[in-house]
Amino acid sequence: MMLRPLTNAFRDCRALDGLWRFALDAEGVGRDQQWWRGALPGKAEMPVPASYNDIPADAAVRDHVGEVWYQTSAHVPATWGGQRIVLRFGAAAHRATVWVDDQEVVSHVGGYTPFEADVTDLVRLGEANRVTVVVDNRLDWDSIPPGYVEDTPDGPRQRYHHDFFNYAGLHRTVSLYATPPAHITDVTVTTDLDGLAGIVDYEVRASEGERALVALHDAAGTEVARAEGLSGRLRVEDVHPWRPGEGYLYELRVELLDAGGAVVDRYSLNVGVRTVAIDGTDFLINGEPFYFTGFGMHEDHVVRGKGHDDASMVHDFALLEWIGANSLRTSHYPYAEEVLDYADRHGIVVIDETAAVGLNLGIGGGIVSSSTQETYSDETVSARTQEAHRQAIRELVERDKNHPSVVLWSIANEPESHTDAARDYFKPLFAEARALDPSRPVGFVNVMFARAGECKVAEFSDVVMINRYYGWYVQAGDLAAAERALEAELHEWVRCEGKPIIMTEYGADAQAGVHSAVSQPWTEEYQVELLEMYHRVFDRVEAVVGEQVWNFADFATSAGFARVDGNKKGVFTRDRRPKAAAFSLKRRWHARGEAV
Ligand code: GCB
């Protein structure tokens, strides 16, 4: 339960973003020396939100393994007296502990979901309060995503089995907010369509009090339905559904009443009325077959790494519109909440993924690894990892359950899935996701080493989501062989599972500016030809209901011989300039959009 903070007549929210003091704890002494008790050592400053890694142009910071410290001073308005005061972090990668002045207030594990602390009794009103955060970027076998730290003669090195740079720090907005003491703690909505009418089921939770008034307003501000009670059903005649490409939103206004009937708190939530269902090999939104076009993305930018920034976000969405994409996958972790809000408003369809990536010792840096360890064992991905994974699913669903743009949960990317151990590991996690949210389909993204008929996890999934690199990691440079292999495998999936298939990744690295008359891997032409080959195949297989190219843009990875200044499978460069493939996709997706 964690409602996004907002400002209205009853609530107030202030961002603490900006330059914070910063100290790299290279020797790991900050906790022993209780750095939170005073000003951090040194004079370094760090922007929040941002990854710290690329800001100072210093390898010691970029490749640091361990803890770093952030500190700011937060002025608490005197007018907040009598209110409940909360300190909230949009995310801290990957674990954090927070102090207000000398008091420890909260710790959190997991780099991509929010956490907060009630600091009402600690803060001094009308004064500046010291906020100190220690952020640890280490991944271990018990974390999501997993990793391990190797001790080398040159110091610790962070290793992991996923293919993106381990950016860390305070990646999202930090806020201090006030609510009334008796307050709304959570709102859940699920929607349905009944002919031309829309149905909105709601459930309100409150810290105290049993009475709530809810009213639904349309986009013009007109009230279209109201109800009383902490839970209930609203019916909207002639509803304007939330549709892909349009994204119509209603506003649910919730008021909490005290025993005398006076309003004591108010909260507003955007609501899109839509349905999601699976019928045979169709993926239905509002009862109509939906075909996903778009990308697996990354939160990844020059200089700020994974730090959220509205300018970059709106530009990325503008490029999605330019190219004609209707969807994205939050590969390989939950994105900033601003991204989902934007998708809600603009009708972009989202596959929402947990940070469970790299649960596969057969893969290293995107390709086959030399590891001889087992993926699932007490020393590697274990019951402890599974518990962290369960928690990651919980926090994702809790955070994103009300977003109409989210139509499908992806609980993992490319885990080892061809073994009995994988089946045992995933079965309860699927059950957990379904119990948390019976209203959306649940899936995971399958890796090429567990083909149709071999995968022991696909049976739990409502859809088949697969990443395939025929023509790149296998049959590199041989698109004719790749085309045969791809088509054969897709038919196998239809035969084995009979579910809708979304190709959640396919693509080729291309170094922008490398050209060739006779196309070769790494050229822009080869990237175009490979994508066009996949599209011919998709158009021949009815059960394919989506194509999401890997990746939207080039992105940073850890160092390795297979990566040239990062992963170059972007259709845009890292600074968002289109490669030749972008124009090919634009033609296809716009033509498809117009045909619908
Ligand atoms: C994959 C992974 C993705 C990698 C990609 C690649 O299958 O899901 O994270 O970046 O392949 O380019 O190797």
Coordinates of C-alpha atoms and ligand atoms in Angstrom, one line a residue:
M1 CA 0.0 0.0 0.0
M2 CA 1.7 3.1 -1.1
L3 CA -0.3 5.9 -2.9
R4 CA 1.6 8.3 -5.0
P5 CA 1.9 11.6 -3.2
L6 CA 0.0 14.6 -4.5
T7 CA -0.9 18.1 -3.7
N8 CA -4.6 19.1 -3.1
A9 CA -6.6 20.9 -0.4
F10 CA -5.7 18.2 2.1
R11 CA -2.2 17.1 1.0
D12 CA 1.0 18.7 0.1
C13 CA 4.1 17.3 -1.7
R14 CA 7.6 18.8 -2.2
A15 CA 10.3 17.3 -4.3
L16 CA 13.7 17.2 -2.7
D17 CA 15.4 16.8 -6.1
G18 CA 18.5 18.8 -6.9
L19 CA 22.1 18.7 -5.9
W20 CA 22.8 16.6 -2.8
R21 CA 26.1 16.1 -1.0
F22 CA 27.8 12.9 -2.0
A23 CA 30.5 10.6 -0.7
L24 CA 31.9 7.5 -2.2
D25 CA 32.6 5.0 0.6
A26 CA 35.5 3.3 -1.1
E27 CA 36.8 1.8 2.2
G28 CA 33.4 0.9 3.5
V29 CA 33.8 2.9 6.7
G30 CA 30.8 5.2 6.6
R31 CA 28.5 3.0 8.8
D32 CA 31.2 2.5 11.4
Q33 CA 32.0 6.2 11.4
Q34 CA 28.2 7.0 11.5
W35 CA 28.4 9.5 8.6
W36 CA 24.8 10.3 9.0
R37 CA 25.6 12.2 12.2
G38 CA 27.1 15.2 10.4
A39 CA 28.1 16.6 7.1
L40 CA 29.4 13.9 4.7
P41 CA 33.2 13.9 4.2
G42 CA 34.5 15.8 1.1
K43 CA 33.0 18.3 -1.1
A44 CA 31.4 16.2 -3.9
E45 CA 27.9 16.9 -5.0
M46 CA 25.5 14.7 -7.0
P47 CA 22.4 15.4 -8.9
V48 CA 19.2 13.6 -7.8
P49 CA 17.7 12.0 -9.7
A50 CA 20.5 10.4 -11.7
S51 CA 22.9 7.4 -11.6
Y52 CA 26.1 8.6 -10.0
N53 CA 28.4 6.4 -12.2
D54 CA 29.0 8.7 -15.2
I55 CA 28.7 12.1 -13.5
P56 CA 32.3 12.6 -12.2
A57 CA 34.3 11.2 -15.1
D58 CA 36.2 8.9 -12.7
A59 CA 36.6 5.2 -13.1
A60 CA 36.7 4.8 -9.3
V61 CA 33.1 6.1 -9.2
R62 CA 31.9 4.5 -12.4
D63 CA 33.1 1.0 -11.3
H64 CA 32.6 1.4 -7.5
V65 CA 31.3 -1.7 -5.8
G66 CA 29.7 -1.0 -2.4
E67 CA 28.1 1.9 -0.7
V68 CA 27.8 5.6 -1.5
W69 CA 26.3 8.3 0.6
Y70 CA 23.9 11.1 -0.3
Q71 CA 22.8 13.9 2.0
T72 CA 20.5 16.9 1.7
S73 CA 18.8 19.3 4.0
A74 CA 15.0 19.3 3.9
H75 CA 13.0 22.2 5.1
V76 CA 9.7 21.1 6.6
P77 CA 7.1 23.9 6.4
A78 CA 5.8 25.1 9.7
T79 CA 2.3 24.9 8.2
W80 CA 2.6 21.1 8.3
G81 CA 2.0 21.0 12.0
G82 CA -0.6 18.4 12.9
Q83 CA -0.2 16.6 9.6
R84 CA 1.4 13.2 9.0
I85 CA 4.7 13.7 7.3
V86 CA 6.3 11.1 5.0
L87 CA 9.7 10.9 3.2
R88 CA 9.4 8.9 0.0
F89 CA 12.0 7.6 -2.5
G90 CA 10.9 6.7 -6.0
A91 CA 13.8 4.2 -6.1
A92 CA 17.3 3.6 -4.8
A93 CA 19.4 1.1 -6.7
H94 CA 19.8 -1.4 -5.2
R95 CA 19.4 -1.1 -1.5
A96 CA 19.3 1.8 0.8
T97 CA 19.1 3.0 4.4
V98 CA 17.8 6.4 5.3
W99 CA 18.4 8.6 8.4
V100 CA 16.6 11.8 9.3
D101 CA 19.1 13.7 11.5
D102 CA 20.4 11.0 13.8
Q103 CA 17.5 8.6 13.5
E104 CA 17.4 5.7 11.1
V105 CA 14.0 5.7 9.4
V106 CA 13.8 3.0 6.7
S107 CA 15.7 0.4 4.7
H108 CA 14.7 -1.0 1.4
V109 CA 16.0 -3.7 -0.9
G110 CA 15.2 -3.7 -4.7
G111 CA 16.4 -0.9 -7.0
Y112 CA 13.3 -0.1 -9.0
T113 CA 10.3 0.3 -6.6
P114 CA 9.4 3.1 -4.2
F115 CA 9.7 3.1 -0.4
E116 CA 8.8 5.6 2.3
A117 CA 9.0 6.4 6.0
D118 CA 6.6 8.1 8.3
V119 CA 8.8 10.8 9.8
T120 CA 6.1 12.8 11.6
D121 CA 7.6 12.4 15.0
L122 CA 11.2 13.1 13.9
V123 CA 11.1 16.2 11.8
R124 CA 11.4 19.7 13.3
L125 CA 8.8 21.9 11.8
G126 CA 9.8 25.2 10.2
E127 CA 13.4 24.0 10.1
A128 CA 16.0 22.3 7.9
N129 CA 16.3 18.6 8.7
R130 CA 19.3 16.5 7.6
V131 CA 18.4 13.6 5.3
T132 CA 21.2 11.0 4.7
V133 CA 20.9 8.0 2.5
V134 CA 23.4 5.2 2.0
V135 CA 22.9 3.4 -1.3
D136 CA 24.5 0.0 -2.0
N137 CA 24.9 -1.1 -5.6
R138 CA 25.9 -4.7 -4.8
L139 CA 23.9 -7.6 -6.2
D140 CA 24.1 -11.0 -4.7
W141 CA 22.5 -14.3 -5.2
D142 CA 19.6 -13.3 -2.9
S143 CA 18.8 -10.1 -4.7
I144 CA 16.6 -9.3 -7.7
P145 CA 18.3 -9.1 -10.1
P146 CA 20.9 -11.5 -8.8
G147 CA 24.7 -11.2 -9.2
Y148 CA 27.8 -11.8 -7.2
V149 CA 30.8 -9.9 -6.1
E150 CA 34.2 -11.4 -7.0
D151 CA 37.2 -10.5 -4.9
T152 CA 40.1 -9.8 -7.2
P153 CA 43.7 -8.6 -6.4
D154 CA 42.5 -5.3 -7.7
G155 CA 39.5 -5.1 -5.5
P156 CA 35.9 -6.3 -5.6
R157 CA 34.2 -6.7 -9.1
Q158 CA 30.5 -6.9 -9.5
R159 CA 29.5 -9.7 -11.8
Y160 CA 26.0 -10.5 -13.1
H161 CA 24.2 -12.4 -15.9
H162 CA 22.2 -9.6 -17.4
D163 CA 23.1 -7.4 -20.3
F164 CA 23.0 -3.8 -19.1
F165 CA 25.3 -1.6 -17.0
N166 CA 24.8 -1.8 -13.3
Y167 CA 23.9 1.9 -12.9
A168 CA 23.2 2.9 -9.3
G169 CA 22.1 5.7 -7.1
L170 CA 18.9 7.7 -6.5
H171 CA 17.3 7.3 -9.9
R172 CA 13.9 8.8 -9.2
T173 CA 12.3 11.7 -7.4
V174 CA 12.6 12.0 -3.7
S175 CA 9.7 13.8 -2.0
L176 CA 8.6 14.9 1.4
Y177 CA 4.8 15.0 1.7
A178 CA 2.1 15.7 4.2
T179 CA -1.3 14.0 4.6
P180 CA -4.0 14.4 7.2
P181 CA -3.6 12.1 10.2
A182 CA -6.7 10.2 9.2
H183 CA -5.9 9.5 5.6
I184 CA -6.6 7.3 2.6
T185 CA -3.9 4.7 2.4
D186 CA -4.8 2.8 -0.8
V187 CA -7.2 2.8 -3.7
T188 CA -7.6 -0.1 -6.1
V189 CA -9.7 0.0 -9.3
T190 CA -10.6 -2.7 -11.8
T191 CA -12.7 -2.0 -14.8
D192 CA -15.1 -3.9 -17.1
L193 CA -17.3 -3.2 -20.1
D194 CA -20.9 -4.1 -20.3
G195 CA -22.2 -3.3 -23.7
L196 CA -21.9 0.4 -24.0
A197 CA -21.5 0.9 -20.3
G198 CA -18.4 0.9 -18.2
I199 CA -18.0 -0.7 -14.8
V200 CA -15.5 0.6 -12.3
D201 CA -15.0 -1.5 -9.1
Y202 CA -13.2 0.3 -6.4
E203 CA -11.8 -0.4 -3.0
V204 CA -10.5 2.3 -0.7
R205 CA -8.4 1.7 2.4
A206 CA -8.0 4.2 5.1
S207 CA -5.9 4.6 8.3
E208 CA -9.1 5.1 10.2
G209 CA -12.8 5.8 9.4
E210 CA -15.3 3.7 7.5
R211 CA -16.9 6.3 5.4
A212 CA -15.9 7.3 1.9
L213 CA -17.5 9.1 -1.0
V214 CA -16.3 8.4 -4.5
A215 CA -17.2 10.3 -7.7
L216 CA -16.0 9.6 -11.2
H217 CA -15.5 12.5 -13.5
D218 CA -15.0 12.4 -17.3
A219 CA -12.2 14.2 -19.1
A220 CA -14.3 17.3 -19.3
G221 CA -14.8 17.3 -15.5
T222 CA -18.4 16.3 -15.5
E223 CA -19.4 13.8 -12.8
V224 CA -20.7 10.6 -14.4
A225 CA -21.1 8.3 -11.4
R226 CA -20.9 8.4 -7.6
A227 CA -21.1 6.0 -4.7
E228 CA -20.6 5.8 -1.0
G229 CA -18.6 3.3 1.0
L230 CA -15.1 2.0 1.1
S231 CA -15.8 -0.4 -1.7
G232 CA -18.3 -0.6 -4.4
R233 CA -19.2 -0.4 -8.1
L234 CA -19.7 2.5 -10.4
R235 CA -21.5 2.2 -13.7
V236 CA -20.9 4.7 -16.5
E237 CA -23.5 4.6 -19.3
D238 CA -22.0 5.4 -22.7
V239 CA -18.5 5.0 -21.4
H240 CA -15.5 6.3 -23.3
P241 CA -13.1 3.4 -23.1
W242 CA -9.4 3.7 -22.7
R243 CA -8.1 2.6 -26.0
P244 CA -4.6 1.9 -27.4
G245 CA -3.4 5.0 -29.3
E246 CA -5.9 7.3 -27.5
G247 CA -5.9 6.7 -23.8
Y248 CA -9.0 8.3 -22.5
L249 CA -8.9 8.8 -18.7
Y250 CA -11.6 9.5 -16.1
E251 CA -10.7 10.8 -12.7
L252 CA -11.8 9.0 -9.5
R253 CA -12.2 11.5 -6.7
V254 CA -12.2 9.8 -3.3
E255 CA -13.1 11.6 -0.1
L256 CA -12.7 10.2 3.4
L257 CA -15.3 11.3 5.9
D258 CA -15.1 11.4 9.7
A259 CA -18.0 10.2 11.9
G260 CA -19.7 13.5 11.7
G261 CA -19.6 13.5 7.9
A262 CA -16.9 16.1 7.4
V263 CA -14.3 15.5 4.7
V264 CA -10.9 14.8 6.2
D265 CA -8.9 13.6 3.2
R266 CA -9.1 13.6 -0.5
Y267 CA -7.3 11.6 -3.2
S268 CA -7.6 11.5 -7.0
L269 CA -6.7 8.7 -9.3
N270 CA -6.8 8.5 -13.1
V271 CA -8.9 5.6 -14.3
G272 CA -9.0 4.1 -17.8
V273 CA -12.0 1.9 -18.4
R274 CA -10.8 -1.1 -20.5
T275 CA -10.7 -4.9 -20.5
V276 CA -7.9 -7.3 -21.2
A277 CA -8.5 -10.9 -22.1
I278 CA -7.0 -13.8 -24.0
D279 CA -9.1 -15.9 -26.4
G280 CA -7.3 -18.7 -28.1
T281 CA -4.3 -17.1 -29.8
D282 CA -5.8 -13.6 -29.6
F283 CA -4.8 -10.9 -27.2
L284 CA -7.9 -8.8 -26.7
I285 CA -8.2 -5.2 -25.4
N286 CA -11.8 -4.1 -25.1
G287 CA -12.8 -7.4 -26.8
E288 CA -10.8 -6.5 -29.9
P289 CA -7.6 -8.3 -31.1
F290 CA -4.6 -6.2 -30.3
Y291 CA -1.3 -6.4 -32.1
F292 CA 1.7 -5.1 -30.2
T293 CA 4.2 -3.0 -32.1
G294 CA 7.1 -1.3 -30.4
F295 CA 10.2 -2.1 -28.3
G296 CA 11.9 -3.5 -25.3
M297 CA 13.3 -0.3 -23.9
H298 CA 15.8 0.7 -21.2
E299 CA 16.0 3.6 -18.8
D300 CA 19.4 4.6 -20.2
H301 CA 20.8 7.9 -21.2
V302 CA 24.2 9.6 -21.7
V303 CA 25.5 11.1 -18.4
R304 CA 22.5 10.5 -16.2
G305 CA 22.4 6.7 -16.7
K306 CA 19.1 5.5 -15.3
G307 CA 18.1 8.7 -13.7
H308 CA 14.5 9.7 -14.6
D309 CA 14.2 13.0 -16.6
D310 CA 11.0 14.3 -18.1
A311 CA 12.6 15.8 -21.1
S312 CA 14.2 12.5 -22.1
M313 CA 11.0 10.6 -21.3
V314 CA 8.8 12.9 -23.4
H315 CA 11.3 12.7 -26.3
D316 CA 11.4 8.9 -26.2
F317 CA 7.6 8.9 -26.3
A318 CA 7.7 11.3 -29.2
L319 CA 10.0 9.0 -31.1
L320 CA 7.6 6.1 -30.4
E321 CA 4.8 8.1 -31.9
W322 CA 7.0 9.1 -34.9
I323 CA 7.9 5.5 -35.6
G324 CA 4.3 4.3 -35.1
A325 CA 4.8 2.1 -32.1
N326 CA 1.8 1.3 -29.9
S327 CA 3.5 -0.5 -27.0
L328 CA 6.6 -1.1 -25.0
R329 CA 8.0 -3.5 -22.5
T330 CA 9.7 -2.2 -19.3
S331 CA 12.6 -4.4 -19.9
H332 CA 14.2 -5.4 -17.5
Y333 CA 12.7 -3.7 -14.4
P334 CA 9.9 -1.5 -13.3
Y335 CA 10.3 2.0 -14.9
A336 CA 9.7 5.3 -13.2
E337 CA 6.0 5.9 -12.4
E338 CA 6.0 9.0 -14.7
V339 CA 6.5 6.6 -17.6
L340 CA 3.3 4.7 -16.8
D341 CA 1.3 7.9 -16.2
Y342 CA 2.4 9.2 -19.6
A343 CA 1.5 5.8 -21.2
D344 CA -1.9 6.0 -19.5
R345 CA -2.6 9.4 -20.9
H346 CA -1.4 8.7 -24.4
G347 CA -2.7 5.2 -24.9
I348 CA 0.7 3.4 -25.1
V349 CA 0.2 -0.3 -24.1
V350 CA 2.7 -1.6 -21.5
I351 CA 4.1 -5.0 -20.7
D352 CA 5.3 -4.4 -17.1
E353 CA 8.3 -6.4 -16.0
T354 CA 10.0 -7.1 -12.7
A355 CA 13.7 -6.8 -12.3
A356 CA 14.1 -10.6 -12.4
V357 CA 16.7 -10.7 -15.1
G358 CA 19.8 -12.8 -15.3
L359 CA 18.4 -15.9 -13.5
N360 CA 20.3 -17.9 -16.0
L361 CA 23.9 -19.1 -15.7
G362 CA 23.8 -20.2 -19.3
I363 CA 23.9 -16.5 -20.4
G364 CA 26.6 -13.9 -19.8
G365 CA 26.4 -10.4 -21.3
G366 CA 23.6 -11.4 -23.6
I367 CA 25.4 -14.5 -25.0
V368 CA 26.4 -18.0 -24.0
S369 CA 28.4 -18.0 -20.8
S370 CA 31.1 -20.3 -19.6
S371 CA 29.7 -20.8 -16.2
T372 CA 29.6 -24.4 -15.0
Q373 CA 27.5 -23.7 -11.9
E374 CA 23.8 -24.7 -11.8
T375 CA 21.3 -21.8 -12.1
Y376 CA 19.0 -23.1 -9.3
S377 CA 20.9 -24.3 -6.3
D378 CA 21.4 -23.3 -2.7
E379 CA 24.5 -21.4 -3.7
T380 CA 23.0 -19.6 -6.6
V381 CA 19.3 -18.9 -7.4
S382 CA 17.8 -20.3 -4.2
A383 CA 14.7 -20.2 -2.0
R384 CA 16.0 -16.9 -0.8
T385 CA 16.2 -15.5 -4.3
Q386 CA 12.7 -16.8 -4.8
E387 CA 11.5 -14.9 -1.7
A388 CA 13.1 -11.7 -3.0
H389 CA 11.4 -12.4 -6.4
R390 CA 8.1 -12.8 -4.7
Q391 CA 8.6 -9.5 -3.0
A392 CA 9.5 -7.9 -6.3
I393 CA 6.3 -9.1 -7.9
R394 CA 4.3 -7.8 -4.9
E395 CA 5.9 -4.4 -5.1
L396 CA 5.4 -4.2 -8.8
V397 CA 1.7 -5.1 -8.7
E398 CA 1.1 -2.9 -5.7
R399 CA 2.7 0.1 -7.4
D400 CA 1.2 -0.4 -10.9
K401 CA -2.1 -2.1 -10.4
N402 CA -4.2 0.9 -11.3
H403 CA -2.5 1.8 -14.6
P404 CA -4.8 1.1 -17.6
S405 CA -1.7 1.1 -19.9
V406 CA -0.4 -2.1 -18.1
V407 CA -2.0 -5.0 -19.8
L408 CA 0.3 -7.8 -19.0
W409 CA 2.8 -8.7 -16.1
S410 CA 6.1 -10.1 -17.1
I411 CA 7.5 -11.8 -14.0
A412 CA 11.0 -12.5 -15.4
N413 CA 13.2 -12.1 -18.4
E414 CA 15.0 -15.1 -19.9
P415 CA 15.4 -17.2 -16.8
E416 CA 16.6 -20.8 -17.2
S417 CA 13.4 -22.5 -18.0
H418 CA 14.1 -25.9 -19.5
T419 CA 14.7 -27.7 -16.2
D420 CA 12.5 -29.2 -13.5
A421 CA 14.2 -26.8 -11.0
A422 CA 12.9 -23.9 -13.1
R423 CA 9.4 -25.3 -13.0
D424 CA 9.5 -25.7 -9.2
Y425 CA 10.9 -22.2 -8.8
F426 CA 8.3 -20.5 -11.0
K427 CA 5.1 -22.3 -10.2
P428 CA 4.4 -20.5 -6.9
L429 CA 5.5 -17.1 -8.4
F430 CA 2.9 -17.3 -11.1
A431 CA 0.3 -18.3 -8.5
E432 CA 1.4 -15.2 -6.4
A433 CA 1.0 -12.8 -9.4
R434 CA -2.4 -14.2 -10.2
A435 CA -3.6 -13.9 -6.6
L436 CA -2.4 -10.4 -6.4
D437 CA -4.0 -9.3 -9.7
P438 CA -6.7 -11.6 -11.1
S439 CA -7.5 -8.9 -13.7
R440 CA -4.4 -9.1 -15.9
P441 CA -2.7 -11.9 -17.8
V442 CA 0.7 -13.1 -16.4
G443 CA 3.7 -14.2 -18.4
F444 CA 7.5 -14.4 -18.5
V445 CA 9.9 -14.0 -21.3
N446 CA 11.5 -17.2 -22.6
V447 CA 15.1 -17.5 -23.8
M448 CA 16.2 -19.3 -26.9
F449 CA 17.8 -22.2 -25.0
A450 CA 14.4 -23.4 -24.0
R451 CA 12.5 -23.9 -27.2
A452 CA 8.9 -24.9 -27.7
G453 CA 8.4 -28.3 -26.2
E454 CA 11.5 -27.9 -24.0
C455 CA 10.4 -25.0 -21.8
K456 CA 8.9 -26.1 -18.5
V457 CA 7.6 -22.7 -17.4
A458 CA 5.6 -21.8 -20.5
E459 CA 2.6 -23.9 -19.2
F460 CA 2.1 -21.3 -16.4
S461 CA 2.1 -18.4 -18.7
D462 CA -1.1 -16.9 -20.3
V463 CA 0.9 -15.8 -23.4
V464 CA 4.1 -17.0 -25.0
M465 CA 6.7 -14.2 -24.9
I466 CA 9.9 -15.1 -26.6
N467 CA 13.2 -13.4 -27.4
R468 CA 14.8 -14.8 -30.5
Y469 CA 18.1 -14.0 -32.2
Y470 CA 18.1 -16.2 -35.4
G471 CA 20.4 -14.4 -37.8
W472 CA 22.4 -12.9 -35.0
Y473 CA 23.6 -15.2 -32.1
V474 CA 22.8 -18.2 -34.3
Q475 CA 22.9 -18.3 -38.1
A476 CA 24.8 -15.0 -37.9
G477 CA 24.8 -13.5 -41.4
D478 CA 22.6 -16.3 -42.9
L479 CA 19.1 -14.8 -43.0
A480 CA 17.8 -17.6 -45.2
A481 CA 18.6 -20.3 -42.6
A482 CA 17.5 -17.9 -39.9
E483 CA 14.1 -17.5 -41.6
R484 CA 13.5 -21.2 -41.8
A485 CA 14.5 -21.8 -38.2
L486 CA 12.4 -18.9 -36.9
E487 CA 9.2 -20.0 -38.7
A488 CA 9.6 -23.6 -37.7
E489 CA 10.0 -22.7 -34.0
L490 CA 7.0 -20.4 -34.1
H491 CA 4.8 -23.2 -35.5
E492 CA 6.1 -25.4 -32.7
W493 CA 5.0 -22.9 -30.1
V494 CA 1.5 -22.8 -31.6
R495 CA 1.4 -26.6 -31.6
C496 CA 2.7 -26.9 -28.0
E497 CA 1.0 -24.0 -26.2
G498 CA -1.8 -22.7 -28.5
K499 CA -1.4 -19.3 -26.9
P500 CA -0.9 -15.8 -28.4
I501 CA 2.8 -15.3 -29.2
I502 CA 4.5 -11.9 -28.6
M503 CA 8.1 -11.7 -29.9
T504 CA 9.4 -9.6 -27.1
E505 CA 12.9 -9.3 -28.5
Y506 CA 14.5 -9.7 -32.0
G507 CA 17.1 -7.6 -33.6
A508 CA 20.8 -7.2 -34.6
D509 CA 23.5 -4.9 -33.4
A510 CA 24.2 -2.1 -35.9
Q511 CA 26.9 0.5 -35.6
A512 CA 25.4 3.7 -36.9
G513 CA 27.2 4.8 -40.0
V514 CA 28.5 1.4 -41.0
H515 CA 27.2 0.5 -44.4
S516 CA 27.7 -2.2 -47.0
A517 CA 26.3 -2.9 -50.4
V518 CA 26.2 -6.6 -49.6
S519 CA 24.8 -6.6 -46.1
Q520 CA 26.9 -7.9 -43.3
P521 CA 26.3 -8.1 -39.5
W522 CA 26.9 -4.8 -37.8
T523 CA 25.8 -2.7 -40.8
E524 CA 22.7 -0.6 -40.8
E525 CA 21.5 -2.6 -43.8
Y526 CA 21.8 -5.9 -42.1
Q527 CA 19.7 -4.7 -39.2
V528 CA 17.0 -3.6 -41.7
E529 CA 17.1 -6.9 -43.6
L530 CA 17.0 -9.0 -40.4
L531 CA 14.0 -7.1 -39.0
E532 CA 12.2 -7.3 -42.4
M533 CA 12.8 -11.1 -42.5
Y534 CA 11.2 -11.5 -39.1
H535 CA 8.3 -9.4 -40.2
R536 CA 7.7 -11.7 -43.2
V537 CA 7.6 -14.6 -40.9
F538 CA 5.3 -12.9 -38.3
D539 CA 2.9 -12.1 -41.1
R540 CA 2.7 -15.8 -42.0
V541 CA 2.0 -17.0 -38.4
E542 CA -1.5 -16.1 -37.2
A543 CA -0.7 -16.7 -33.5
V544 CA 1.9 -13.9 -33.5
V545 CA 0.2 -11.0 -31.9
G546 CA 3.1 -8.7 -31.3
E547 CA 6.5 -7.6 -32.3
Q548 CA 8.8 -5.6 -30.0
V549 CA 12.2 -5.0 -31.4
W550 CA 15.3 -5.2 -29.3
N551 CA 16.1 -2.4 -28.5
F552 CA 14.6 1.1 -28.8
A553 CA 18.0 2.7 -28.4
D554 CA 21.6 1.7 -28.0
F555 CA 22.4 1.3 -24.3
A556 CA 25.3 0.9 -21.8
T557 CA 26.5 -2.5 -20.8
S558 CA 29.3 -3.9 -18.7
A559 CA 32.6 -4.3 -20.6
G560 CA 33.0 -7.3 -22.9
F561 CA 34.4 -8.4 -26.3
A562 CA 30.9 -8.7 -27.7
R563 CA 29.9 -5.1 -26.8
V564 CA 31.3 -2.1 -28.6
D565 CA 30.7 0.9 -26.3
G566 CA 27.5 -0.9 -25.2
N567 CA 24.8 -2.8 -26.9
K568 CA 24.1 -1.5 -30.4
K569 CA 20.8 -3.2 -31.1
G570 CA 19.1 0.1 -30.8
V571 CA 16.9 1.3 -33.7
F572 CA 18.0 4.7 -32.4
T573 CA 21.5 5.5 -31.3
R574 CA 22.0 6.3 -27.6
D575 CA 21.5 10.0 -28.3
R576 CA 18.2 9.1 -30.1
R577 CA 19.1 9.5 -33.8
P578 CA 17.4 7.0 -36.1
K579 CA 19.4 4.3 -37.8
A580 CA 18.1 3.0 -41.2
A581 CA 16.0 0.4 -39.4
A582 CA 13.9 3.2 -37.8
F583 CA 12.6 4.2 -41.3
S584 CA 11.8 0.6 -42.2
L585 CA 9.9 0.1 -39.0
K586 CA 8.1 3.5 -39.4
R587 CA 6.8 2.4 -42.8
R588 CA 5.6 -1.0 -41.5
W589 CA 4.0 0.2 -38.3
H590 CA 2.3 3.3 -39.8
A591 CA 0.8 1.1 -42.6
R592 CA -0.4 -1.3 -40.0
G593 CA -1.8 1.4 -37.8
E594 CA -3.7 2.9 -40.7
A595 CA -5.0 -0.5 -41.8
V596 CA -6.7 -1.0 -38.4
Ligands
GCB1 C1 18.6 -10.8 -24.6 C2 18.3 -10.1 -23.4 C3 18.7 -8.6 -23.5 C4 20.0 -8.5 -24.2 C5 19.8 -9.0 -25.6 C6 21.1 -9.0 -26.4 O1 18.0 -11.9 -24.9 O2 17.0 -10.2 -22.9 O3 18.8 -8.1 -22.2 O4 20.4 -7.2 -24.3 O5 19.4 -10.4 -25.5 O6 21.3 -8.0 -27.2 O7 21.9 -9.8 -26.3

